[in-house]
């Protein structure tokens, strides 16, 4: 497989506060990859470094074989980029912004743009993008990126401002687009519940580190959640005061009635691990595996606030 | 089919037109008002003091009665820059320019060129309008030409004020933005402060060449935005 994106040991600090602590990952050709993390995890910083809008303090990244800070202008035709916050020339009208962007891209697909934009109800093409609602503006801007027909699409926080219906519509559209055209998509989001069935690979970033990298299926097959009655929480924390990322006990989350234990160990292995730590048999008997949705697994990995 | 340089340049010009189309006439209206004021002032002067007094003012004292035009031209530079670069630079929009599949210089210098043309059009309108005023007043050619020669340095001041305002708007670091602002103000003051007609005479080229450095300030400010420098 060809790595379209490769990052190695990226470190970056804002005013002395390091926010990326050696981020490494690759994105191979084909499929939809989610770079997921909570707010402030380092997703947009990583994208900005990738696209050459920030210089890392250490490490390197390449995109389509070029260093992020030195992507030749013509190569940018191959990259559709959604800037964080849906930044665009919103002083133009819906029609003008299409005409403007079409001039830069030989493979521009005008019909595709208007296919998406015409789904906006009662919005004439002569309306300025700045006068659209946040969700409508997002739709126009996503339409611009799709119409470029790029090989690689980077969508930074694509879901911002989109209502749940359009998020679903867009993801279905994107899935079909990727399957038909073979485009590779790297998208970031902190809303994960709708992404479950759309992602091929996941990169989960937490506090400036990639803690999961691989296919969505292998992640979901290897990550488990368990519950114990809440009274065992102090004992659990006493036995496993620090949790190891990627270890059998990844995290412990206290709930009102139960305490949840998340980790990369199936039931027997988890029982064995907790028994080895000294958890009493009575507690081990009550350890119950919980089915995890993608969102549950994400919370298990990154924790609640 | 997009992607060829002609389509790109056309699109870049279209973007600049979209930014300025609603308000570009304001400096021209201000210029027209200033020219009317100059015309009325000359007529009033002749009516109150007589033609010999005006002649004395113009020939002997070389009083510049139309110095208000210098501020119209300089302020117009700021205005055009604001029209073009506020929408271009606000909200990290400048980064869009760096992701276009063409050198950022094409977009940036198209914008600067567009601004230069607007400033030039205003200067031409000022020269033409003032020539008309002088013709209506019956000033001889030998007097009118040196008087009109006062305007080009002011036009240059307009371009300097345009570029420095653009650099201030693009600059992410406040200290540098203030520096660009002060340098721009100094340069504009230098170009508009001369006494008498055609104050720079035939020595304008060094000032023109110095003015060509201003777009570099804009470029350096834009590059700092591109690389996320704060």
XYZ file of C-alpha atoms in Angstrom:
535
model
C 0.000 0.000 0.000
C 1.105 3.548 -0.730
C 1.327 5.888 2.238
C -0.237 9.181 1.186
C 0.427 10.731 4.561
C 3.248 9.890 6.921
C 3.960 11.643 10.196
C 6.865 10.722 12.410
C 7.483 12.027 15.910
C 5.639 15.334 15.528
C 6.065 17.634 18.467
C 4.548 21.055 18.716
C 4.125 23.614 21.490
C 1.949 26.703 21.717
C 3.826 29.265 23.798
C 5.880 26.699 25.655
C 2.968 24.303 26.287
C 3.546 21.172 24.265
C 0.339 19.912 22.670
C 1.752 17.199 20.415
C 4.106 14.752 22.066
C 5.586 12.763 19.215
C 2.628 12.021 16.961
C 3.335 9.292 14.410
C 0.945 7.713 11.938
C 0.477 6.868 8.303
C -2.550 7.061 6.036
C -2.542 4.648 3.160
C -4.296 4.977 -0.155
C -8.021 4.335 -0.245
C -10.738 4.507 2.354
C -11.897 6.878 5.038
C -9.628 7.437 7.993
C -10.880 9.205 11.092
C -8.455 11.229 13.165
C -10.571 11.367 16.263
C -10.059 12.989 19.591
C -11.717 15.208 22.118
C -11.596 18.986 21.873
C -8.016 20.144 22.279
C -6.530 16.701 21.661
C -4.309 18.016 18.854
C -6.290 17.097 15.716
C -6.274 20.482 14.040
C -2.699 21.187 15.057
C -1.703 17.946 13.351
C -3.621 18.890 10.210
C -2.098 22.362 10.198
C 1.382 20.864 10.404
C 0.528 18.401 7.646
C -0.589 21.187 5.335
C 2.404 23.376 6.127
C 0.489 25.983 8.131
C 2.538 25.264 11.241
C 6.118 24.150 11.579
C 6.651 21.305 14.049
C 9.208 21.727 16.815
C 10.423 18.199 16.074
C 9.568 15.345 13.759
C 8.543 15.370 10.132
C 5.553 14.697 7.994
C 5.012 14.139 4.330
C 1.903 14.320 2.218
C 1.804 12.773 -1.252
C 5.557 12.353 -0.869
C 6.267 16.018 -0.169
C 7.217 17.584 3.151
C 4.163 19.310 4.607
C 5.784 22.746 4.518
C 6.913 22.365 0.903
C 3.968 20.971 -1.026
C 4.351 22.263 -4.602
C 1.355 24.387 -5.596
C 0.362 22.098 -8.456
C 0.312 19.103 -6.120
C -2.325 20.878 -4.081
C -4.750 20.101 -6.885
C -4.617 16.548 -5.605
C -5.543 17.579 -2.067
C -8.993 18.818 -1.103
C -8.696 20.625 2.193
C -11.459 21.700 4.496
C -9.950 24.355 6.737
C -11.004 24.239 10.354
C -14.074 26.403 10.910
C -15.218 26.139 7.270
C -13.078 29.121 6.330
C -13.904 30.214 2.781
C -14.324 33.316 0.634
C -17.798 33.829 1.990
C -18.121 37.316 0.500
C -18.902 35.569 -2.800
C -22.268 34.189 -3.801
C -22.927 30.461 -4.181
C -22.483 30.766 -7.963
C -19.430 33.035 -7.802
C -17.540 30.842 -5.390
C -18.096 27.880 -7.711
C -16.852 29.854 -10.732
C -13.844 31.033 -8.764
C -12.733 27.578 -7.617
C -13.534 25.891 -10.928
C -10.787 27.966 -12.552
C -8.103 26.242 -10.495
C -9.019 22.575 -10.927
C -8.916 20.735 -14.273
C -11.089 17.895 -12.951
C -13.730 20.225 -11.514
C -17.159 18.570 -11.326
C -19.701 21.381 -11.509
C -22.699 19.048 -11.478
C -21.550 17.447 -8.270
C -21.251 20.855 -6.591
C -24.751 21.862 -7.611
C -26.081 18.432 -6.719
C -25.042 19.088 -3.131
C -25.899 22.780 -3.074
C -29.335 22.323 -4.596
C -30.269 20.270 -1.600
C -30.387 23.581 0.275
C -34.017 24.513 0.472
C -35.048 27.849 -1.066
C -31.583 29.279 -1.402
C -30.906 31.096 -4.684
C -27.433 30.782 -6.174
C -27.129 34.549 -6.029
C -27.044 34.522 -2.234
C -23.777 35.395 -0.544
C -22.208 32.506 1.325
C -21.808 34.748 4.388
C -25.588 35.196 4.469
C -26.264 31.481 4.694
C -26.816 29.723 7.983
C -23.853 27.927 9.488
C -25.084 24.547 8.262
C -25.868 25.811 4.762
C -22.442 27.443 4.527
C -20.861 24.142 5.531
C -22.779 22.366 2.778
C -21.553 24.798 0.136
C -17.966 24.504 1.286
C -18.059 20.712 1.400
C -19.527 20.823 -2.111
C -16.529 22.880 -3.260
C -14.111 20.317 -1.908
C -15.912 17.339 -3.396
C -16.154 19.072 -6.786
C -12.353 19.328 -6.956
C -12.251 15.521 -7.329
C -9.017 15.291 -5.370
C -7.080 12.119 -4.671
C -6.765 12.977 -1.019
C -9.316 14.836 1.021
C -8.536 16.289 4.411
C -11.629 17.421 6.256
C -10.804 19.204 9.468
C -13.821 19.088 11.790
C -16.226 18.441 8.920
C -19.207 18.130 11.248
C -19.070 21.625 12.720
C -22.402 23.373 12.321
C -24.058 20.507 10.446
C -27.290 19.143 11.811
C -27.584 15.440 12.365
C -29.564 14.850 9.164
C -27.048 16.549 6.929
C -24.131 14.911 8.739
C -25.631 11.528 7.906
C -26.421 12.573 4.340
C -22.914 13.885 3.854
C -21.296 10.756 5.239
C -23.369 8.549 2.963
C -22.479 10.772 0.015
C -18.819 10.665 1.015
C -18.839 6.875 1.374
C -20.229 6.464 -2.130
C -17.822 9.061 -3.497
C -14.849 7.258 -1.964
C -16.005 3.859 -3.165
C -16.582 5.069 -6.718
C -13.580 7.368 -7.141
C -11.021 5.693 -4.893
C -10.393 8.908 -2.988
C -8.603 8.749 0.331
C -10.193 10.782 3.114
C -8.658 11.857 6.381
C -11.307 13.494 8.502
C -11.187 14.832 12.000
C -14.093 15.071 14.333
C -14.935 15.059 17.973
C -18.418 13.715 17.209
C -17.997 10.005 16.737
C -21.423 8.429 17.053
C -22.232 8.672 13.342
C -18.813 7.610 12.147
C -19.050 4.025 13.323
C -20.093 2.468 10.048
C -18.305 4.952 7.765
C -14.700 4.693 8.854
C -12.264 2.160 7.509
C -9.376 3.145 9.755
C -9.150 5.058 12.975
C -6.464 7.193 14.513
C -7.398 8.212 18.003
C -5.441 11.094 19.408
C -5.532 11.895 23.072
C -3.588 14.622 24.857
C -1.230 14.975 21.919
C -0.489 11.284 21.399
C -1.894 8.717 18.998
C -3.268 6.003 21.242
C -4.990 3.869 18.602
C -3.967 3.369 15.005
C -5.421 0.688 12.793
C -8.579 -0.521 11.167
C -11.853 0.315 12.817
C -12.736 -3.391 12.941
C -9.519 -4.495 14.614
C -9.905 -1.731 17.171
C -13.472 -2.706 17.979
C -12.518 -6.394 18.132
C -9.699 -5.794 20.569
C -11.090 -3.214 22.938
C -13.436 -4.232 25.737
C -15.549 -2.668 28.430
C -16.564 -4.181 31.742
C -18.577 -3.063 34.720
C -18.369 -3.700 38.422
C -20.612 -2.354 41.169
C -19.534 1.163 42.105
C -18.408 0.077 45.604
C -15.363 -1.607 44.036
C -14.028 1.602 42.528
C -11.682 2.514 45.420
C -10.312 -1.016 45.459
C -9.780 -0.994 41.700
C -7.978 2.323 41.830
C -5.866 1.070 44.710
C -4.839 -2.011 42.740
C -4.375 -0.256 39.427
C -3.516 3.322 40.396
C -2.087 4.084 36.976
C -3.490 2.562 33.868
C -1.302 1.602 30.957
C -2.310 2.807 27.531
C -2.819 -0.214 25.344
C -2.607 -2.483 28.390
C -5.228 -4.802 29.827
C -6.621 -1.996 31.986
C -6.617 1.127 29.865
C -8.905 3.233 32.007
C -11.324 3.170 34.917
C -14.404 5.374 34.726
C -16.647 5.876 37.725
C -20.387 5.944 37.128
C -23.215 6.459 39.595
C -24.092 2.777 39.953
C -21.172 1.041 38.281
C -17.533 1.490 37.712
C -16.449 0.807 34.150
C -13.154 -0.803 33.302
C -11.865 -0.500 29.749
C -8.962 -2.299 28.287
C -7.449 -4.423 25.585
C -8.120 -7.780 27.264
C -11.014 -10.161 26.655
C -13.035 -11.357 29.653
C -10.847 -14.257 30.772
C -7.654 -12.289 30.314
C -9.149 -9.344 32.205
C -10.260 -11.612 35.060
C -6.810 -13.120 35.178
C -5.155 -9.726 35.117
C -7.347 -8.307 37.891
C -6.899 -11.490 39.956
C -3.174 -11.114 39.505
C -3.430 -7.576 40.835
C -5.215 -8.952 43.910
C -8.888 -8.228 43.243
C -11.073 -10.409 45.425
C -12.966 -13.368 43.932
C -16.303 -11.874 44.988
C -15.602 -8.840 42.823
C -14.239 -10.896 39.941
C -17.472 -12.878 39.874
C -19.397 -9.663 39.331
C -17.205 -8.439 36.502
C -19.555 -8.190 33.522
C -18.591 -7.507 29.950
C -20.605 -4.739 28.281
C -21.260 -4.501 24.557
C -19.494 -1.401 23.289
C -20.650 0.925 20.576
C -17.966 2.900 18.769
C -18.805 5.911 20.905
C -18.577 3.846 24.112
C -15.183 2.575 23.033
C -14.060 6.116 22.212
C -15.127 7.339 25.651
C -13.470 4.322 27.238
C -10.268 5.271 25.495
C -10.267 9.013 25.963
C -12.280 9.310 29.167
C -15.112 11.575 30.147
C -14.459 15.143 31.139
C -11.694 23.517 -18.198
C -9.887 25.093 -15.241
C -6.273 25.007 -14.252
C -4.694 27.091 -17.030
C -3.082 30.355 -16.075
C -5.566 32.492 -18.035
C -8.540 30.994 -16.202
C -6.710 31.393 -12.911
C -5.875 35.044 -13.540
C -9.440 35.709 -14.639
C -10.728 34.076 -11.465
C -8.264 36.038 -9.315
C -9.412 39.296 -10.950
C -13.042 38.288 -10.472
C -12.397 37.795 -6.768
C -10.889 41.268 -6.459
C -13.798 42.791 -8.364
C -16.278 41.051 -6.049
C -14.494 42.504 -3.033
C -14.473 46.078 -4.274
C -17.535 46.314 -6.495
C -19.951 47.746 -3.944
C -17.777 50.487 -2.483
C -14.959 51.262 -4.921
C -16.725 54.461 -6.051
C -16.438 56.142 -2.659
C -12.869 57.491 -3.161
C -13.897 58.688 -6.637
C -16.849 60.511 -5.103
C -14.569 61.995 -2.437
C -12.206 63.088 -5.205
C -15.062 64.676 -7.138
C -16.115 66.550 -4.004
C -12.527 67.710 -3.387
C -12.222 68.892 -7.020
C -15.483 70.813 -6.729
C -14.134 72.379 -3.566
C -10.914 73.413 -5.374
C -12.907 74.850 -8.272
C -15.226 76.805 -5.973
C -12.298 77.998 -3.918
C -10.532 79.410 -7.009
C -13.732 81.074 -8.201
C -14.362 82.500 -4.726
C -10.766 83.728 -4.505
C -11.058 85.563 -7.818
C -14.432 87.005 -6.798
C -13.155 88.231 -3.433
C -9.576 89.244 -4.186
C -9.435 89.542 -7.954
C -7.411 87.741 -10.578
C -4.086 89.547 -9.878
C -4.143 88.299 -6.256
C -4.708 84.732 -7.457
C -1.954 85.195 -10.005
C 0.384 86.361 -7.242
C -0.578 83.359 -5.111
C 0.005 80.913 -7.947
C 3.096 82.343 -9.635
C 5.052 84.015 -6.859
C 4.052 82.154 -3.706
C 3.319 78.866 -5.469
C 0.634 78.133 -2.915
C -0.877 74.688 -3.364
C -4.592 75.256 -2.925
C -5.493 71.692 -3.733
C -3.436 69.939 -1.031
C -6.644 68.295 0.172
C -6.290 65.990 -2.825
C -3.138 64.508 -1.273
C -5.180 63.210 1.628
C -7.909 61.955 -0.675
C -5.301 59.920 -2.579
C -3.576 58.649 0.570
C -6.847 57.814 2.296
C -8.089 56.124 -0.869
C -5.039 53.838 -0.733
C -6.022 52.813 2.774
C -9.629 52.415 1.735
C -8.877 50.207 -1.277
C -6.513 48.089 0.826
C -9.195 47.667 3.475
C -11.760 46.692 0.826
C -9.463 44.034 -0.583
C -7.546 42.771 2.407
C -10.051 42.796 5.270
C -12.059 40.019 3.581
C -8.847 38.326 2.472
C -7.080 38.318 5.826
C -9.790 38.066 8.461
C -10.597 34.766 10.102
C -7.469 32.953 8.825
C -8.828 33.324 5.286
C -5.352 34.151 4.040
C -4.540 30.449 4.380
C -6.951 29.704 1.543
C -4.604 31.496 -0.804
C -1.776 29.190 0.217
C -3.766 26.080 -0.560
C -4.702 27.097 -4.086
C -2.915 25.026 -6.727
C -0.950 27.998 -7.968
C 1.857 30.014 -6.423
C 0.500 32.298 -3.721
C 2.277 35.127 -5.530
C -0.203 34.890 -8.406
C -3.132 35.574 -6.090
C -1.312 38.093 -3.945
C 0.177 40.157 -6.743
C -3.080 40.039 -8.689
C -4.691 41.634 -5.651
C -1.880 44.183 -5.342
C -2.005 44.863 -9.075
C -5.740 45.369 -8.867
C -5.250 47.807 -5.995
C -2.520 49.578 -7.935
C -4.867 49.966 -10.902
C -7.559 51.431 -8.669
C -5.055 53.878 -7.182
C -3.801 54.689 -10.661
C -7.338 55.250 -11.932
C -7.965 57.595 -9.031
C -4.715 59.454 -9.740
C -5.663 59.767 -13.412
C -9.093 61.017 -12.393
C -7.430 63.526 -10.051
C -5.037 64.736 -12.768
C -7.845 64.905 -15.346
C -10.255 66.620 -12.968
C -7.694 69.143 -11.811
C -6.674 69.819 -15.424
C -10.339 70.499 -16.143
C -10.552 72.903 -13.218
C -7.412 74.692 -14.400
C -8.782 74.848 -17.951
C -12.064 76.326 -16.705
C -10.093 78.887 -14.724
C -8.071 79.689 -17.841
C -4.668 78.885 -16.322
C -1.975 78.854 -19.010
C -0.342 75.566 -19.898
C 3.000 76.755 -18.496
C 1.381 77.136 -15.080
C -0.987 74.189 -15.195
C 1.648 71.563 -16.006
C 3.905 72.188 -12.981
C 0.794 72.390 -10.812
C -0.389 69.023 -12.123
C 3.137 67.689 -11.518
C 2.357 67.984 -7.816
C -0.050 65.065 -8.035
C 2.132 62.040 -9.016
C 4.023 61.969 -5.677
C 0.643 61.999 -3.973
C -0.439 59.120 -6.169
C 2.696 57.300 -5.067
C 1.752 58.132 -1.481
C -1.619 56.507 -2.201
C 0.107 53.351 -3.374
C 2.406 53.341 -0.313
C -0.561 53.813 1.973
C -2.328 50.965 0.115
C 0.580 48.561 0.577
C 1.307 49.498 4.173
C -2.368 49.129 5.100
C -2.440 45.716 3.404
C 0.699 44.688 5.308
C -0.826 45.894 8.591
C -3.979 43.881 7.907
C -2.065 40.745 6.927
C 0.512 40.886 9.711
C -0.225 38.475 12.557
C 2.168 40.102 15.043
C 0.823 43.348 16.533
C 4.282 44.846 17.050
C 5.192 44.375 13.407
C 1.786 45.657 12.317
C 2.384 48.846 14.299
C 5.847 49.134 12.725
C 4.405 48.768 9.218
C 1.768 51.360 10.075
C 4.333 53.858 11.339
C 6.654 53.289 8.375
C 3.724 53.732 6.010
C 2.647 56.924 7.725
C 6.212 58.268 7.560
C 6.547 57.426 3.888
C 3.192 58.959 2.999
C 4.057 62.101 4.975
C 7.383 62.339 3.148
C 5.675 62.159 -0.231
C 2.932 64.645 0.585
C 4.881 67.211 2.575
C 6.703 69.085 -0.217
C 6.277 72.810 -0.786
C 5.409 74.418 -4.102
C 4.574 72.685 -7.339
C 6.198 69.422 -8.493
C 8.236 69.174 -5.286
C 10.114 66.074 -6.430
C 10.680 67.461 -9.927
C 12.460 64.842 -12.019
C 13.738 62.995 -8.925
C 10.745 60.789 -8.387
C 12.239 57.496 -9.533
C 14.120 56.743 -6.316
C 10.834 57.168 -4.484
C 9.083 54.891 -6.979
C 11.788 52.259 -6.527
C 11.583 52.572 -2.735
C 7.844 52.106 -3.013
C 8.357 48.780 -4.768
C 9.661 47.414 -1.464
C 6.220 47.782 0.107
C 4.685 44.704 -1.527
C 7.549 42.707 0.031
C 6.304 43.775 3.466
C 2.911 42.392 2.534
C 4.455 39.180 1.274
C 6.497 38.671 4.431
C 3.413 39.286 6.581
C 1.395 36.797 4.522
C 4.119 34.167 4.783
C 4.116 34.521 8.553
C 0.380 33.778 8.505
C 0.990 30.800 6.242
C 3.534 29.308 8.582
C 1.406 29.957 11.631
C 3.881 32.344 13.225
C 2.459 34.358 16.035
